[in-house]
Coordinates of N, CA and C in Angstrom, one line a residue:
X1 N -31.9 -84.2 -119.8 CA -31.2 -85.2 -119.1 C -30.7 -84.7 -117.8
X2 N -30.8 -85.5 -116.8 CA -30.4 -85.0 -115.4 C -29.0 -85.4 -115.2
X3 N -28.2 -84.5 -114.5 CA -26.8 -84.8 -114.2 C -26.8 -85.6 -112.9
X4 N -25.7 -86.4 -112.8 CA -25.5 -87.1 -111.6 C -24.7 -86.2 -110.6
X5 N -25.0 -86.3 -109.4 CA -24.3 -85.5 -108.4 C -23.6 -86.4 -107.3
X6 N -22.5 -86.0 -106.8 CA -21.9 -86.7 -105.7 C -22.4 -85.9 -104.4
X7 N -22.7 -86.6 -103.4 CA -23.2 -86.0 -102.2 C -22.0 -85.8 -101.2
X8 N -21.9 -84.5 -100.8 CA -20.8 -84.2 -99.9 C -21.3 -83.6 -98.6
X9 N -22.6 -83.6 -98.4 CA -23.2 -83.2 -97.1 C -23.7 -81.8 -97.2
X10 N -24.7 -81.5 -96.4 CA -25.3 -80.1 -96.4 C -24.3 -79.1 -95.9
X11 N -24.4 -77.9 -96.4 CA -23.6 -76.8 -95.8 C -23.9 -76.6 -94.4
X12 N -23.0 -76.3 -93.6 CA -23.1 -76.0 -92.1 C -23.7 -77.2 -91.5
X13 N -23.2 -78.4 -91.8 CA -23.7 -79.7 -91.2 C -23.6 -79.6 -89.7
X14 N -24.5 -80.1 -89.0 CA -24.5 -80.1 -87.6 C -25.1 -78.9 -86.9
X15 N -25.5 -77.9 -87.7 CA -26.1 -76.7 -87.1 C -27.6 -76.8 -87.0
X16 N -28.2 -77.8 -87.5 CA -29.7 -78.0 -87.4 C -30.0 -78.4 -85.9
X17 N -30.9 -77.8 -85.3 CA -31.3 -78.2 -84.0 C -32.3 -79.3 -84.1
X18 N -32.2 -80.3 -83.3 CA -33.2 -81.4 -83.2 C -34.4 -80.9 -82.5
X19 N -35.6 -81.1 -83.1 CA -36.8 -80.7 -82.5 C -37.6 -81.9 -82.1
X20 N -38.2 -81.8 -80.9 CA -39.0 -82.9 -80.4 C -40.4 -82.7 -80.9
X21 N -40.9 -83.6 -81.7 CA -42.2 -83.4 -82.3 C -43.0 -84.7 -82.2
X22 N -44.3 -84.7 -82.1 CA -45.1 -85.9 -82.3 C -45.3 -86.1 -83.8
X23 N -45.0 -87.3 -84.2 CA -45.1 -87.5 -85.6 C -46.5 -87.6 -86.1
X24 N -46.6 -87.6 -87.4 CA -48.0 -87.8 -88.0 C -48.5 -89.2 -87.7
X25 N -47.6 -90.1 -87.3 CA -48.1 -91.5 -87.0 C -48.7 -91.6 -85.7
X26 N -48.6 -90.6 -84.8 CA -49.2 -90.7 -83.5 C -49.7 -89.4 -83.0
X27 N -50.7 -89.4 -82.2 CA -51.3 -88.2 -81.5 C -51.5 -88.5 -80.0
X28 N -51.2 -87.5 -79.2 CA -51.4 -87.7 -77.8 C -52.8 -87.3 -77.3
X29 N -53.3 -88.2 -76.5 CA -54.6 -87.9 -75.8 C -54.4 -87.2 -74.6
X30 N -55.4 -86.5 -74.0 CA -55.2 -85.8 -72.7 C -54.6 -86.7 -71.6
X31 N -54.9 -88.0 -71.7 CA -54.3 -88.9 -70.6 C -52.9 -89.1 -70.8
X32 N -52.3 -88.7 -71.9 CA -50.8 -88.9 -72.2 C -50.6 -90.1 -73.1
X33 N -51.6 -90.9 -73.3 CA -51.4 -92.1 -74.2 C -51.3 -91.6 -75.6
X34 N -50.7 -92.4 -76.5 CA -50.6 -92.0 -77.9 C -51.5 -93.0 -78.7
X35 N -52.1 -92.5 -79.8 CA -53.0 -93.2 -80.6 C -52.3 -93.1 -82.0
X36 N -52.2 -94.3 -82.7 CA -51.6 -94.3 -84.0 C -52.6 -93.8 -85.0
X37 N -52.1 -93.0 -85.9 CA -52.9 -92.5 -87.0 C -52.2 -92.8 -88.4
X38 N -51.4 -93.8 -88.3 CA -50.6 -94.2 -89.5 C -51.5 -94.5 -90.7
X39 N -51.2 -93.9 -91.9 CA -52.0 -94.1 -93.1 C -51.1 -94.6 -94.2
X40 N -49.9 -94.9 -94.0 CA -49.0 -95.4 -95.1 C -49.3 -96.9 -95.3
X41 N -49.1 -97.3 -96.6 CA -49.3 -98.7 -97.0 C -48.1 -99.6 -96.5
X42 N -47.0 -99.0 -96.3 CA -45.8 -99.7 -95.9 C -45.0 -98.9 -94.9
X43 N -44.4 -99.6 -93.9 CA -43.6 -98.8 -92.9 C -42.4 -98.2 -93.5
X44 N -42.0 -97.1 -92.9 CA -40.7 -96.4 -93.3 C -39.6 -96.7 -92.3
X45 N -38.4 -96.9 -92.8 CA -37.3 -97.1 -91.9 C -36.7 -95.8 -91.5
X46 N -36.3 -95.6 -90.2 CA -35.7 -94.4 -89.7 C -34.2 -94.4 -90.2
X47 N -33.8 -93.4 -91.0 CA -32.5 -93.3 -91.5 C -32.0 -91.9 -91.4
X48 N -30.7 -91.7 -91.6 CA -30.1 -90.4 -91.7 C -29.2 -90.4 -92.9
X49 N -29.7 -90.0 -94.0 CA -29.0 -90.0 -95.3 C -29.1 -88.6 -95.9
X50 N -28.1 -88.2 -96.6 CA -28.1 -86.9 -97.3 C -28.9 -87.1 -98.5
X51 N -29.6 -86.0 -98.9 CA -30.4 -86.0 -100.1 C -30.1 -84.7 -100.9
X52 N -30.2 -84.8 -102.2 CA -30.0 -83.6 -103.0 C -31.3 -83.5 -103.9
X53 N -32.1 -82.4 -103.7 CA -33.3 -82.2 -104.5 C -33.0 -81.2 -105.6
X54 N -33.5 -81.5 -106.8 CA -33.3 -80.5 -107.8 C -34.4 -80.5 -108.8
X55 N -34.6 -79.3 -109.4 CA -35.7 -79.1 -110.3 C -35.3 -78.0 -111.3
X56 N -36.2 -77.6 -112.2 CA -35.9 -76.6 -113.2 C -34.7 -77.1 -114.1
X57 N -34.7 -78.3 -114.5 CA -33.7 -79.0 -115.3 C -32.3 -78.9 -114.6
X58 N -32.3 -79.0 -113.3 CA -31.0 -79.1 -112.6 C -30.5 -77.7 -112.2
X59 N -31.2 -76.6 -112.6 CA -30.7 -75.3 -112.3 C -30.9 -74.9 -110.9
X60 N -31.9 -75.5 -110.2 CA -32.2 -75.3 -108.8 C -31.9 -76.5 -108.0
X61 N -31.2 -76.4 -106.9 CA -30.8 -77.5 -106.0 C -30.9 -77.1 -104.6
X62 N -31.2 -78.1 -103.7 CA -31.3 -77.9 -102.3 C -30.9 -79.2 -101.6
X63 N -30.1 -79.1 -100.5 CA -29.7 -80.2 -99.8 C -30.5 -80.4 -98.5
X64 N -30.7 -81.7 -98.2 CA -31.5 -82.0 -97.0 C -31.1 -83.3 -96.4
X65 N -31.8 -83.8 -95.4 CA -31.5 -85.1 -94.8 C -32.8 -85.9 -94.8
X66 N -32.7 -87.1 -95.3 CA -33.8 -88.1 -95.3 C -33.8 -88.7 -93.9
X67 N -35.0 -88.6 -93.3 CA -35.2 -89.1 -91.9 C -36.0 -90.4 -91.8
X68 N -36.9 -90.6 -92.8 CA -37.7 -91.8 -92.9 C -37.6 -92.2 -94.4
X69 N -37.5 -93.5 -94.7 CA -37.4 -93.9 -96.1 C -38.1 -95.3 -96.3
X70 N -38.9 -95.4 -97.4 CA -39.4 -96.6 -97.8 C -39.3 -96.7 -99.3
X71 N -39.7 -97.8 -99.9 CA -39.6 -97.9 -101.4 C -40.5 -96.9 -102.1
X72 N -41.6 -96.5 -101.4 CA -42.5 -95.6 -102.1 C -42.5 -94.1 -101.7
X73 N -41.7 -93.8 -100.6 CA -41.6 -92.4 -100.2 C -40.6 -92.1 -99.1
X74 N -40.6 -90.8 -98.7 CA -39.6 -90.4 -97.7 C -40.0 -89.2 -96.9
X75 N -39.4 -88.9 -95.8 CA -39.6 -87.7 -95.1 C -38.2 -87.0 -95.1
X76 N -38.2 -85.8 -95.6 CA -36.9 -85.0 -95.8 C -36.9 -83.8 -94.9
X77 N -35.8 -83.6 -94.1 CA -35.7 -82.4 -93.3 C -34.7 -81.4 -93.8
X78 N -35.0 -80.1 -93.6 CA -34.1 -79.0 -94.0 C -33.7 -78.2 -92.8
X79 N -32.5 -77.5 -92.8 CA -32.1 -76.7 -91.7 C -32.8 -75.5 -91.5
X80 N -33.4 -74.9 -92.6 CA -34.1 -73.7 -92.5 C -35.4 -73.8 -93.3
X81 N -36.3 -72.9 -93.1 CA -37.5 -72.8 -93.9 C -37.1 -72.7 -95.3
X82 N -37.8 -73.5 -96.2 CA -37.4 -73.5 -97.6 C -38.7 -73.7 -98.4
X83 N -38.5 -73.2 -99.6 CA -39.6 -73.3 -100.6 C -39.2 -74.4 -101.6
X84 N -39.9 -75.5 -101.7 CA -39.7 -76.6 -102.6 C -40.9 -76.7 -103.5
X85 N -40.7 -76.9 -104.8 CA -41.9 -77.0 -105.6 C -42.6 -78.4 -105.4
X86 N -43.8 -78.5 -105.8 CA -44.6 -79.7 -105.6 C -44.0 -80.9 -106.2
X87 N -43.2 -80.8 -107.3 CA -42.6 -82.0 -107.9 C -41.1 -81.6 -108.2
X88 N -40.3 -82.6 -108.0 CA -38.8 -82.4 -108.2 C -38.2 -83.8 -108.4
X89 N -36.9 -83.8 -108.5 CA -36.1 -85.0 -108.5 C -35.2 -85.1 -107.3
X90 N -35.0 -86.3 -106.8 CA -34.2 -86.4 -105.6 C -33.2 -87.6 -105.8
X91 N -32.0 -87.3 -105.3 CA -30.9 -88.3 -105.2 C -30.6 -88.5 -103.8
X92 N -30.7 -89.7 -103.3 CA -30.5 -90.1 -101.9 C -29.2 -90.8 -101.7
X93 N -28.4 -90.4 -100.8 CA -27.1 -91.1 -100.4 C -27.3 -92.6 -100.3
X94 N -26.4 -93.3 -101.0 CA -26.5 -94.8 -100.9 C -27.3 -95.4 -102.0
X95 N -28.0 -94.6 -102.8 CA -28.8 -95.1 -103.9 C -28.1 -94.7 -105.2
X96 N -28.2 -95.6 -106.2 CA -27.6 -95.3 -107.5 C -28.5 -94.8 -108.5
X97 N -29.7 -94.2 -108.0 CA -30.6 -93.7 -109.0 C -31.2 -92.4 -108.5
X98 N -31.7 -91.6 -109.5 CA -32.4 -90.4 -109.3 C -33.9 -90.6 -109.4
X99 N -34.6 -90.2 -108.4 CA -36.1 -90.5 -108.5 C -36.9 -89.2 -108.6
X100 N -38.0 -89.4 -109.3 CA -39.0 -88.3 -109.3 C -39.8 -88.3 -108.0
X101 N -40.1 -87.2 -107.4 CA -40.8 -87.1 -106.2 C -41.9 -86.1 -106.2
X102 N -42.9 -86.3 -105.5 CA -44.1 -85.4 -105.4 C -44.4 -85.2 -103.9
X103 N -44.6 -84.0 -103.5 CA -44.9 -83.6 -102.1 C -46.3 -84.1 -101.7
X104 N -46.4 -84.8 -100.6 CA -47.7 -85.2 -100.1 C -48.1 -84.3 -98.9
X105 N -47.1 -83.8 -98.1 CA -47.4 -82.9 -97.0 C -46.1 -82.1 -96.8
X106 N -46.3 -80.9 -96.2 CA -45.1 -80.1 -95.9 C -45.3 -79.4 -94.6
X107 N -44.2 -79.1 -93.9 CA -44.2 -78.2 -92.7 C -43.1 -77.2 -93.0
X108 N -42.8 -76.4 -92.0 CA -41.8 -75.3 -92.3 C -40.4 -75.9 -92.6
X109 N -40.0 -77.0 -92.0 CA -38.7 -77.6 -92.3 C -38.6 -79.0 -92.8
X110 N -39.8 -79.6 -93.0 CA -39.8 -81.0 -93.5 C -40.9 -81.1 -94.6
X111 N -40.6 -82.1 -95.5 CA -41.6 -82.5 -96.5 C -41.8 -84.0 -96.4
X112 N -42.9 -84.5 -96.8 CA -43.2 -85.9 -97.0 C -43.4 -86.1 -98.5
X113 N -42.7 -87.0 -99.1 CA -42.8 -87.2 -100.6 C -43.2 -88.6 -100.9
X114 N -43.8 -88.8 -102.1 CA -44.0 -90.1 -102.7 C -43.2 -90.1 -103.9
X115 N -42.6 -91.3 -104.2 CA -41.8 -91.4 -105.4 C -42.6 -91.9 -106.5
X116 N -42.2 -91.5 -107.7 CA -42.9 -92.0 -108.9 C -43.4 -90.9 -109.8

């Protein structure tokens, strides 16, 4: 059974530096134009919500920020490089449920997940 957590924010909030990156949804051409490479079935809303990831029956926990969110998935950012298992549970601020999540892609400080 999974425990419910209250979200109080990530430690050292505000110390993450914002990085300017081209998203997976667009690529720049040499001319400077962007081309959409969106592969999602539904659009994600840009949000800033705290998230608590946990695995190993709740023994391991990590805090992050949800940056994009839809009914079927999310993009979650972390302040530092982190190791997250391929499957875990996530509780997102403003939601009353804990969801199972599976990683679809990862970078050094972000992961893209699908719920279910």
